[in-house]
XYZ file of C-alpha atoms in Angstrom:
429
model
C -47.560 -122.555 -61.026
C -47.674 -125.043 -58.563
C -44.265 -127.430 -58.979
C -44.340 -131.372 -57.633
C -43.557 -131.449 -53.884
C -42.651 -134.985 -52.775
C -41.733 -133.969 -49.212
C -43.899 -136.645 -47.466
C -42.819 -139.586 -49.343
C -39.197 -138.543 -49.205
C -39.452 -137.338 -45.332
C -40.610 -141.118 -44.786
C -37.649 -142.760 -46.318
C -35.430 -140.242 -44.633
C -37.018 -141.415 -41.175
C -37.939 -138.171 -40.416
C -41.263 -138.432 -38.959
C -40.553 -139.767 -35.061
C -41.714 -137.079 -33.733
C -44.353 -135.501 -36.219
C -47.891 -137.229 -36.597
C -48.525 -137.342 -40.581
C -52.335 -137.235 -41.547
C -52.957 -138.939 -45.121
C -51.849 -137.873 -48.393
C -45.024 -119.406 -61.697
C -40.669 -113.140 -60.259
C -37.330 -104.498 -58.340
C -34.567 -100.509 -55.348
C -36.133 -98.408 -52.661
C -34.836 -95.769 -49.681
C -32.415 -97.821 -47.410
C -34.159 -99.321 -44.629
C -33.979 -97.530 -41.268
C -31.878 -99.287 -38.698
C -34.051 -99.305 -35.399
C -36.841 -101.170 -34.139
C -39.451 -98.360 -33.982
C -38.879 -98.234 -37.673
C -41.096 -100.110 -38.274
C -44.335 -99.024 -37.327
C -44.630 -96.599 -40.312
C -44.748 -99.760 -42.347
C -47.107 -102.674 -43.431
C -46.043 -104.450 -40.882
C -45.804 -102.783 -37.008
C -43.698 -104.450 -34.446
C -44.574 -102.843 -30.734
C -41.230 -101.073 -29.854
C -43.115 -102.398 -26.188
C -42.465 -105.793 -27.556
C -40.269 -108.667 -25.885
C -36.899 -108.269 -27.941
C -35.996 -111.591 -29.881
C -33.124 -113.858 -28.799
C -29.903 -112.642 -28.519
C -27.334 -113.816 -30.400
C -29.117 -115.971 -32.856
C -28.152 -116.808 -36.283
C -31.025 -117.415 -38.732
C -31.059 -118.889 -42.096
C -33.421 -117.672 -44.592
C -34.105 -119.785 -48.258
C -35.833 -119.205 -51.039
C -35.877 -119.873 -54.670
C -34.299 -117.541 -57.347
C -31.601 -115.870 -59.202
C -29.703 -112.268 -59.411
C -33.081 -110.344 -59.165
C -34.218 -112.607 -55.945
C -30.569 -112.039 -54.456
C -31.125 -108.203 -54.395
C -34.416 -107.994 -53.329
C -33.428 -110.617 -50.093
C -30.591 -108.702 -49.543
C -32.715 -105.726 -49.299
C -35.269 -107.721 -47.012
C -32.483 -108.436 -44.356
C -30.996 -104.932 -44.744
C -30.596 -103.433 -40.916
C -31.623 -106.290 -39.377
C -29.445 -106.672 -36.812
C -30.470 -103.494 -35.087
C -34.385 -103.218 -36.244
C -34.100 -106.729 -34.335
C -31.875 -106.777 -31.066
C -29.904 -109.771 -31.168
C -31.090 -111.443 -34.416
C -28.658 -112.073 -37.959
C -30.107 -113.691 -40.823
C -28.255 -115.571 -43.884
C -29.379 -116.156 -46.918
C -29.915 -118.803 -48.251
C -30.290 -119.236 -52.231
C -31.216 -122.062 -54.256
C -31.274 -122.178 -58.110
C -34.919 -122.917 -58.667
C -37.689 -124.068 -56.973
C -37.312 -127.987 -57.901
C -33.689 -127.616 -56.189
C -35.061 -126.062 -53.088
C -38.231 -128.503 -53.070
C -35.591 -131.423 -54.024
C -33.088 -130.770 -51.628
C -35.558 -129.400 -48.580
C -36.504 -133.095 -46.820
C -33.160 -134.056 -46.758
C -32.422 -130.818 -44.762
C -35.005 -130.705 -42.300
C -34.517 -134.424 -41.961
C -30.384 -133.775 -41.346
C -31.523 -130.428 -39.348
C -29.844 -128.415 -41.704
C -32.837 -126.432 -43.383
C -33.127 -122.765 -43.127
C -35.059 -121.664 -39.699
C -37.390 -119.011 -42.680
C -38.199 -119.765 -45.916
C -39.865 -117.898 -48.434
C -43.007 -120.129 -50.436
C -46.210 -119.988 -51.554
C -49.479 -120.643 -50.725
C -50.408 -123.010 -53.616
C -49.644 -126.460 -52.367
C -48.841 -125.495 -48.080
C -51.556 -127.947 -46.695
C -49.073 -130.699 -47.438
C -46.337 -129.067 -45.299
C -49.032 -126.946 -42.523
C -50.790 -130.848 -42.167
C -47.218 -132.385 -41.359
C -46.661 -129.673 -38.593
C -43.349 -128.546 -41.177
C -44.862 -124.874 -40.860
C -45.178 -123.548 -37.389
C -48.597 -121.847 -36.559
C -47.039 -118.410 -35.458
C -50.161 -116.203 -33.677
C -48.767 -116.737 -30.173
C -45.691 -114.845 -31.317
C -47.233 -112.462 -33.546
C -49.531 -111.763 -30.421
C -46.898 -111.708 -27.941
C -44.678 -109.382 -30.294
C -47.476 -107.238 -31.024
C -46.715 -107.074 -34.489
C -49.251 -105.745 -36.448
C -50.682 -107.080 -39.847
C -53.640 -104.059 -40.426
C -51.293 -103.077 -42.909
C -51.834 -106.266 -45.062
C -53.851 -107.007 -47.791
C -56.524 -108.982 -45.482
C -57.283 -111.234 -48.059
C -53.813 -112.312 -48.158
C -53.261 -113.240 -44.499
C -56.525 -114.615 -44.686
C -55.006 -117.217 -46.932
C -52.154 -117.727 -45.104
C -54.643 -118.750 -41.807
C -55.549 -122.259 -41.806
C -58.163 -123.523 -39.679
C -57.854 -120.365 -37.372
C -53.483 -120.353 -37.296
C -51.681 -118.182 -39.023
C -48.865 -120.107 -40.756
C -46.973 -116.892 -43.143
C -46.794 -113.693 -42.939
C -47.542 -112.672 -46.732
C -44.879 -110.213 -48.565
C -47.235 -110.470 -52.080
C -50.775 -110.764 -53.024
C -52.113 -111.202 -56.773
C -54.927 -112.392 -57.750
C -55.684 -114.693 -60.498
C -56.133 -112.742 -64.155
C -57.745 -112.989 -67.192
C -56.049 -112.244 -70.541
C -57.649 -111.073 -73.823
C -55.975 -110.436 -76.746
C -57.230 -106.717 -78.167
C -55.846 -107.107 -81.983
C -58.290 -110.426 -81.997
C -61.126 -108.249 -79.908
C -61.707 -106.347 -81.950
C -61.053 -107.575 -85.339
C -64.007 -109.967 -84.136
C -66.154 -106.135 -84.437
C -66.297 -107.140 -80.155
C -66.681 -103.774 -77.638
C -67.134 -104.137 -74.240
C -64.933 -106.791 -72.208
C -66.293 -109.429 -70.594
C -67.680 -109.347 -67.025
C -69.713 -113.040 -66.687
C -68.635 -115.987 -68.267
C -72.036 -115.832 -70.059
C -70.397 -112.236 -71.571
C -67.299 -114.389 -72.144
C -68.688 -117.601 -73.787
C -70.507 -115.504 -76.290
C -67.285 -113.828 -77.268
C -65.220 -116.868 -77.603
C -67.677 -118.191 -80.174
C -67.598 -114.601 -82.219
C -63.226 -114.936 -81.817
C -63.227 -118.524 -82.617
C -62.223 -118.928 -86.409
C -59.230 -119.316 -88.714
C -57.620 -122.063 -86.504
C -58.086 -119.895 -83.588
C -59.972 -120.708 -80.292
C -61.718 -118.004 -78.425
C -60.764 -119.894 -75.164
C -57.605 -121.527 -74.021
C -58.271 -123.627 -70.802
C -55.944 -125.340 -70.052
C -56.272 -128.447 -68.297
C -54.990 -128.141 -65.201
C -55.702 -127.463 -61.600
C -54.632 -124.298 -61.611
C -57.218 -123.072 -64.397
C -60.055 -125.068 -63.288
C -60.040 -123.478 -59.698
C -60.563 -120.211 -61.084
C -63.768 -121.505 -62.858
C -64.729 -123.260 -59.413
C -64.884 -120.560 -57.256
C -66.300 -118.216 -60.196
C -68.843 -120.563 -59.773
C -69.155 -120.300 -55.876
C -67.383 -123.532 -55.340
C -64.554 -124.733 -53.338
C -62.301 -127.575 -52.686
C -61.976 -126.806 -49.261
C -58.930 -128.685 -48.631
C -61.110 -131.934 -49.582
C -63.920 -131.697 -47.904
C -66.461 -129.876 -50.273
C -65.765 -131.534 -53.616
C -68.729 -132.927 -54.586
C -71.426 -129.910 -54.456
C -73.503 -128.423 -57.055
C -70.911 -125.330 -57.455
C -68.024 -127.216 -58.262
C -70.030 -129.546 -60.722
C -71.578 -126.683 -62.705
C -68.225 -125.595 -62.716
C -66.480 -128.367 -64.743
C -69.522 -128.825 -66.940
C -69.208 -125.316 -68.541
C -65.429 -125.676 -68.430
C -66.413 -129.033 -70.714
C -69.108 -127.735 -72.719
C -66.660 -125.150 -73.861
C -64.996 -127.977 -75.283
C -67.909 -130.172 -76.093
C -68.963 -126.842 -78.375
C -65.377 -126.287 -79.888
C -64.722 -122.968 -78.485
C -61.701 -123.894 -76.214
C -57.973 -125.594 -76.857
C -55.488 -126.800 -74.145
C -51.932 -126.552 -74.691
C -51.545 -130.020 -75.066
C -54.061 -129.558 -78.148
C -52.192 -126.590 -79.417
C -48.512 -128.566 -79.214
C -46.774 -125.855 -76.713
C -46.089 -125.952 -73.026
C -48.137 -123.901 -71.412
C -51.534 -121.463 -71.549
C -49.264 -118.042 -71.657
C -47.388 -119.922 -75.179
C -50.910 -120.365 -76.559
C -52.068 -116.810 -76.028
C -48.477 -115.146 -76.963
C -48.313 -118.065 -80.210
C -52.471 -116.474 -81.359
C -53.646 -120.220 -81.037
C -56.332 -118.574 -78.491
C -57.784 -115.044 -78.115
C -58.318 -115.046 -74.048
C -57.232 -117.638 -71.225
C -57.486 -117.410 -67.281
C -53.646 -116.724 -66.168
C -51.408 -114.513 -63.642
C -49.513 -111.589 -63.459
C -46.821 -113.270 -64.775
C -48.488 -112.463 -68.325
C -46.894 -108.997 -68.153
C -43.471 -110.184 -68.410
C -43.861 -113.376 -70.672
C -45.334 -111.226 -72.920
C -43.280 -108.587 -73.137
C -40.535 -110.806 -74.533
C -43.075 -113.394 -76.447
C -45.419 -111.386 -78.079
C -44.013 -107.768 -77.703
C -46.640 -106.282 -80.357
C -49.473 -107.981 -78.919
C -52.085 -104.945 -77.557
C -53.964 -107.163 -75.014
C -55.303 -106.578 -71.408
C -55.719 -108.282 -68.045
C -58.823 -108.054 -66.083
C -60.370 -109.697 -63.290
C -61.659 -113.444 -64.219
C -65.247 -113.096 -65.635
C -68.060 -113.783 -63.276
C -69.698 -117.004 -62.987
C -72.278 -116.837 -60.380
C -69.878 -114.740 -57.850
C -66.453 -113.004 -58.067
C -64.115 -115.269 -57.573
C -60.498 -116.572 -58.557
C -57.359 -117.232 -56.498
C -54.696 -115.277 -54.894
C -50.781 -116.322 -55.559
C -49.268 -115.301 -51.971
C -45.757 -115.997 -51.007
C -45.073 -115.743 -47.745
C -42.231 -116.017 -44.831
C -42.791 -119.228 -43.032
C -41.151 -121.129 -39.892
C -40.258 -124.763 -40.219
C -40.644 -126.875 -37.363
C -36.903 -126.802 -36.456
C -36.065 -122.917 -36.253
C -33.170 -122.350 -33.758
C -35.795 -119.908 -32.317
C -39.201 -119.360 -33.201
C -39.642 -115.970 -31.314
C -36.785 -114.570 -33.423
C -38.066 -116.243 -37.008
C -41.276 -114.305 -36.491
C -39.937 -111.061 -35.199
C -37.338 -111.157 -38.607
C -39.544 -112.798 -40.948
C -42.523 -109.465 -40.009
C -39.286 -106.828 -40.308
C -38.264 -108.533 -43.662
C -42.135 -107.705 -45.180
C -41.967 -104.188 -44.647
C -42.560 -101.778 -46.849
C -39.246 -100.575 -47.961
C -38.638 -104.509 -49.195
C -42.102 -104.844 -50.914
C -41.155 -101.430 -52.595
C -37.915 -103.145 -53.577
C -38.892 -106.412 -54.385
C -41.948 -104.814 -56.550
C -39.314 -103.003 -58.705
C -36.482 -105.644 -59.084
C -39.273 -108.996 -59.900
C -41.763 -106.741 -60.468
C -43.948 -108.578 -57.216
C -47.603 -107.263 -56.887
C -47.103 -106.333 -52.440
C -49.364 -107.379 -49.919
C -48.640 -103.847 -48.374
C -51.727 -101.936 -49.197
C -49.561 -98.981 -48.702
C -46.835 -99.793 -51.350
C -49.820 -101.845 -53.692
C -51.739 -97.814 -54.686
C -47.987 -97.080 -55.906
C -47.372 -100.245 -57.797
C -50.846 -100.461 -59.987
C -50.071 -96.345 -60.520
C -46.928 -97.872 -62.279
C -48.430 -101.359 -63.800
C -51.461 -100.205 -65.185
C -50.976 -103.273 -66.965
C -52.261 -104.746 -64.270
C -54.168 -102.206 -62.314
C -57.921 -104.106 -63.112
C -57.214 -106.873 -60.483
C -57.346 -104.026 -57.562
C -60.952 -105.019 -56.899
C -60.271 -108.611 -56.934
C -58.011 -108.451 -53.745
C -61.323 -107.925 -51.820
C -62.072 -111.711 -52.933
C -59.471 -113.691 -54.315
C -59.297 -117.036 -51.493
C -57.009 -120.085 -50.933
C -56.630 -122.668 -53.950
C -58.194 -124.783 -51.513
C -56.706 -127.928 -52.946
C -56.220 -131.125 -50.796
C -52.792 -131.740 -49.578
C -52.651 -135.253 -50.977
C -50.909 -134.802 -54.813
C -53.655 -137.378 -55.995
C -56.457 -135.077 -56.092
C -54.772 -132.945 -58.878
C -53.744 -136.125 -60.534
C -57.217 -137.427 -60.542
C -58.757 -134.206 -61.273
C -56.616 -133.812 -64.408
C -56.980 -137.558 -65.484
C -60.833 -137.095 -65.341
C -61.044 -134.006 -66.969
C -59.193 -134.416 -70.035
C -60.894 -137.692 -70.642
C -64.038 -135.407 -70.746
C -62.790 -133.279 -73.151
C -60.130 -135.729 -75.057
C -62.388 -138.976 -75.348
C -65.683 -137.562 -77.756
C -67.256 -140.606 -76.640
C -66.611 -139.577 -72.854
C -69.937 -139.896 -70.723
C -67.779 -137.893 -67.735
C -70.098 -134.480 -66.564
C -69.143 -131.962 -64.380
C -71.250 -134.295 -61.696
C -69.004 -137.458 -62.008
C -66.511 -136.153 -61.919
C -67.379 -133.912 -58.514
C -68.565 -137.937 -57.243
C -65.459 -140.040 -58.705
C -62.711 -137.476 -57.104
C -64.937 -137.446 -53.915
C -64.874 -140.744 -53.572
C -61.137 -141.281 -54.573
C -60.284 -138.723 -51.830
C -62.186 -140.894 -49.006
């Protein structure tokens, strides 16, 4: 989930922004890599061996978020580098979690002292892309002739903002839907839910004995996936208020209006996955990150993970980290040419295994849902799964949160899925 970012108020104070015009404002080993630059063209992602080498001589430091599991999988990434990529050694670079590396990040780019790659997601990179932190990268990825075909399209789609490509994505997963089986069918339920029609109608057959058939939590997170079920967007602010996005919130409310959904804040526990793994709610919208919580919270619960339920089209969101360039890379050229060899398929393979990472590699992804059947429903939604879409300014998920639970909280709340749509519109001006 997505963690507070203040980069553009600290950047600010840190006097960073001279030179950069600012616009307003939720974790396994393979083969050893091969060691030479046509290498790489058996895998996801094909560098020309025609290509113009990188640098020579060039140091690079790579960051990213993480513990022992991240270590080995990085270490795996950068494995043979220095001949796959003439010239080119990375470092790497860890920090403890991702509040450290999103604390301690402005005051490195503003000293110069950030790594040249990092490793991030895609849920919350209009901030950074908007405040030219992330370097648009197509003229090298052109220029290198490295080859994405062997991507999940979907995923570099979301890493391609207004017709740049900003990341080169080394995981793709979709957003998921969890039901808990024991509660399915003790409710005398068969056939699991496809529209959220399908799925409204079971939550009020599962919700009884303290239990809710829906947890929705109330967050931005959750509500996108009901947005773009709907065939709405936020389109980075400018499509808020449509007739998509209202219908949207209104069911998400009426689920609550008709007592068939809890948040966690209702429930007393943290988060959506608690409420599921504690029984407080039969089914919730969540992420592949399910598999593992569960396993250790609720290691008798028999439940499954399908694609979120239709609302008017299939839709959710994809989770997508990807390798990215900040604005002060000792040498762009290089960055790209390492950050494409570190995606390969020998490191998605890897990184799969040790984190258990659902690959953007279409290649290494038919191996990985043979062994996480678990999770091997959300194939299809690769096809579909788009950007979270959300503004760059922090506000908007304030203000979309603030309204929303006043819907739901407040019984006599007069908020619809329409005002709301107009107030955070308007807000966003």
């Amino acid at each position: 989930m997505l963690k507070t970012k203040k980069v553009v108020s600290m950047l600010v104070a840190l006097g960073m922004f001279a030179s950069v015009g600012l616009t307003a404002c939720g974790s396994n080993n393979a083969t050893e890599s091969t060691t030479s630059q046509s290498a790489v063209a058996s895998t996801a992602v094909q560098t020309s061996a025609e290509s113009t080498p990188a640098a020579k001589d060039v140091t690079l430091k790579f960051g990213y978020w993480g513990s022992s599991g991240e270590d080995k999988a990085y270490a795996k990434a950068i494995e043979g580098i220095e001949a796959a990529v003439p010239g080119v050694k990375v470092e790497l670079q860890q920090y403890p979690s991702d509040k450290d590396f999103w604390d301690n990040l402005p005051a490195q780019i503003a000293a110069k002292t950030a790594p040249d790659i990092l490793n991030v997601t895609n849920e919350g990179y209009m901030e950074y892309i908007n405040n030219g932190l992330f370097l648009p990268i197509d003229d090298v990825v052109k220029s290198a002739n490295i080859d994405l075909s062997g991507l999940t399209k979907s995923a570099v789609d979301i890493w391609t903002v207004d017709g740049k490509l900003y990341g080169i994505p080394n995981s793709a997963a979709p957003a998921a839907f969890i039901v808990n089986m024991d509660m399915w069918k003790a409710a005398g339920l068969k056939d699991l839910p496809k529209t959220m029609d399908e799925m409204k109608a079971a939550a009020k057959a599962l919700t009884k004995n303290g239990v809710k058939g829906l947890c929705l939590d109330a967050n931005a997170y959750h509500l996108t996936q009901y947005i773009l079920a709907f065939g709405g967007s936020w389109g980075e602010g400018k499509t808020i208020n449509t007739p998509e996005n209202a219908a949207a919130l209104q069911f998400c409310i009426d689920m609550y209006k008709e007592g068939l959904a809890v948040t966690a804040k209702q429930a007393g526990l943290g988060w959506d996955g608690e409420v599921v793994g504690k029984g407080k709610a039969a089914m919730s919208t969540g992420g592949t990150w399910y598999t593992g919580f569960l396993k250790d919270a609720a290691p008798n619960m028999n439940y499954e993970i399908i694609p979120v339920p239709k609302g008017t089209v299939n839709g959710c969101t994809m989770h997508s980290y990807g390798y990215v360039v900040l604005k002060d890379a000792k040498d762009k050229d290089a960055a790209v040419e390492a950050a494409a060899y570190m995606a390969r398929d020998d490191f998605q393979q890897a990184n799969a295994e040790i984190l258990g990472t659902m690959p953007s590699s279409t290649k290494v992804a038919a191996t990985y849902f043979e062994k996480n059947p678990k999770l091997k429903n959300l194939q299809p939604a690769l096809e579909y799964a788009k950007p979270f879409g959300y503004p760059a300014e922090k506000k908007f998920m304030d203000e979309l949160v603030k309204q929303f639970e006043e819907a739901v909280y407040k019984s006599d709340s007069k908020l619809t899925g329409q005002k709301i749509v107009e107030n955070l519109a308007e807000i966003m001006k």
